[in-house]
Tab-separated table of C-alpha atoms in Angstrom:
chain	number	residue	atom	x	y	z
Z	1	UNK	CA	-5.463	22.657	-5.322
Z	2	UNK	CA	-2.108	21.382	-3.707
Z	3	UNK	CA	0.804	20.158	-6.007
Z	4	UNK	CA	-0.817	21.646	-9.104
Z	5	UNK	CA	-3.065	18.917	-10.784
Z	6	UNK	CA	-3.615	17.077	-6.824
Z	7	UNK	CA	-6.353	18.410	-4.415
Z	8	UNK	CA	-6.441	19.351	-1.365
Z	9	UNK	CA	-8.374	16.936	1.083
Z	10	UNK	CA	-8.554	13.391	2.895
Z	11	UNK	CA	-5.529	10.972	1.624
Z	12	UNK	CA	-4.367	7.808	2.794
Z	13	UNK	CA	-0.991	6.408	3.061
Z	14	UNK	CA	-0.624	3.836	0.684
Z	15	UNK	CA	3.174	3.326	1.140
Z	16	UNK	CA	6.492	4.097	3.037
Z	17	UNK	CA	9.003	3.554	-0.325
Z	18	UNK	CA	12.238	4.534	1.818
Z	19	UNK	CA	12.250	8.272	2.717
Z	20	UNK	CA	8.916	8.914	0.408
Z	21	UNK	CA	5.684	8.165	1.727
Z	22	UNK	CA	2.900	7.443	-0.968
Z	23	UNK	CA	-0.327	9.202	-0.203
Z	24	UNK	CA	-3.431	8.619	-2.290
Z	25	UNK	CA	-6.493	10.879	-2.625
Z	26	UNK	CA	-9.372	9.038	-1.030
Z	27	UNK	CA	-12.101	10.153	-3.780
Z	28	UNK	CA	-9.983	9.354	-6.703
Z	29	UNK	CA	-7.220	6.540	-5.496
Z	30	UNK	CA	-5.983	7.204	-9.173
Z	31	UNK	CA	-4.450	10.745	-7.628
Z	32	UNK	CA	-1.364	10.025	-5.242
Z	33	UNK	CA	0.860	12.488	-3.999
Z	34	UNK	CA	4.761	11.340	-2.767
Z	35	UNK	CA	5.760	13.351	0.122
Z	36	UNK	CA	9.030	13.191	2.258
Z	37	UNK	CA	8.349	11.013	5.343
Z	38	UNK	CA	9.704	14.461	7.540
Z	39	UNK	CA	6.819	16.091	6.642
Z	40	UNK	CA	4.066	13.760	8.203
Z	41	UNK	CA	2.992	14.051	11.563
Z	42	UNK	CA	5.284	11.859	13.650
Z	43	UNK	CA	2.368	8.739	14.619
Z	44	UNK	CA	1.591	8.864	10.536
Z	45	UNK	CA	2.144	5.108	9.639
Z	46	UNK	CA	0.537	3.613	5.989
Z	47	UNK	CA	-2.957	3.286	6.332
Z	48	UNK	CA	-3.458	6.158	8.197
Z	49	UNK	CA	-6.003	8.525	7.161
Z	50	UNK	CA	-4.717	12.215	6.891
Z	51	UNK	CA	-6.000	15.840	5.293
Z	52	UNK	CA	-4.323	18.037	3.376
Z	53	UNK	CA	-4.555	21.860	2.867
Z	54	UNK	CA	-2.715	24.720	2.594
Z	55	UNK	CA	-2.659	27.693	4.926
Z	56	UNK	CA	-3.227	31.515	3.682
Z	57	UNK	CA	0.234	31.737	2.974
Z	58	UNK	CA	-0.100	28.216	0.813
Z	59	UNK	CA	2.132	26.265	3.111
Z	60	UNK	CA	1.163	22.827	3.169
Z	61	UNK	CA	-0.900	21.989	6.801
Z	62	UNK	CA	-0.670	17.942	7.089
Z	63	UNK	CA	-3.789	16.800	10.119
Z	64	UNK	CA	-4.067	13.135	11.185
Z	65	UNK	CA	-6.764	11.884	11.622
Z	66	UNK	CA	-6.040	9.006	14.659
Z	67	UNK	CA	-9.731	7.875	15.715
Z	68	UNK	CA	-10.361	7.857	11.827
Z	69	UNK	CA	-7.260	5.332	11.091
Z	70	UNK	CA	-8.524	3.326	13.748
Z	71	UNK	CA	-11.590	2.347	13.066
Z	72	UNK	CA	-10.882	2.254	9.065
Z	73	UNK	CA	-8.262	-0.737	10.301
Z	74	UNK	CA	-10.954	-2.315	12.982
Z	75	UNK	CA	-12.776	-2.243	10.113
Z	76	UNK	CA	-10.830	-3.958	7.581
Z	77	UNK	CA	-9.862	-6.560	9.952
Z	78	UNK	CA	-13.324	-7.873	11.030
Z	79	UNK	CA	-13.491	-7.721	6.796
Z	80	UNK	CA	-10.680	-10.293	6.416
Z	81	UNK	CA	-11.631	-12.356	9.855
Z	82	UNK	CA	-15.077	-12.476	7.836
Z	83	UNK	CA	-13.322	-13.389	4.845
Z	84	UNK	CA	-10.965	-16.628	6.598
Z	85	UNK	CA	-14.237	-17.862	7.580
């Protein structure tokens, strides 16, 4: 577990609310975790797709996933280029 009730495992930025990004839990978007913005990797923007864990010593280990992000948003917009018709 990470954060006590929220999981370790694939998230997705929801957000950017100032200094707080909003990261959701991508097999429950019910579970979100807020995280300061300094602790994402540097090309994290929202919608990026990212895993969480912790190491041995339970310090939180934050991967991108950049091919991942990519297609997710290649994917959403042939959805709403599908969608306009």
């Amino acid at each position: 577990m990470l954060f006590n009730d929220k999981p370790c495992g694939n998230y997705t930025i929801d957000r950017i609310e100032g200094a707080i990004a909003v990261l959701l839990y991508r097999e429950d978007t019910s579970k979100e975790i807020n995280l300061p913005c300094t602790m994402l990797p540097v090309d994290a923007v929202e919608g990026s797709l990212l895993e969480l864990s912790l190491d041995n010593q339970d310090h939180v280990q934050i991967k991108l996933f950049l091919e991942e992000t990519e297609s997710a948003r290649k994917s959403v917009e042939a959805l709403l280029q599908k969608l306009r018709g």
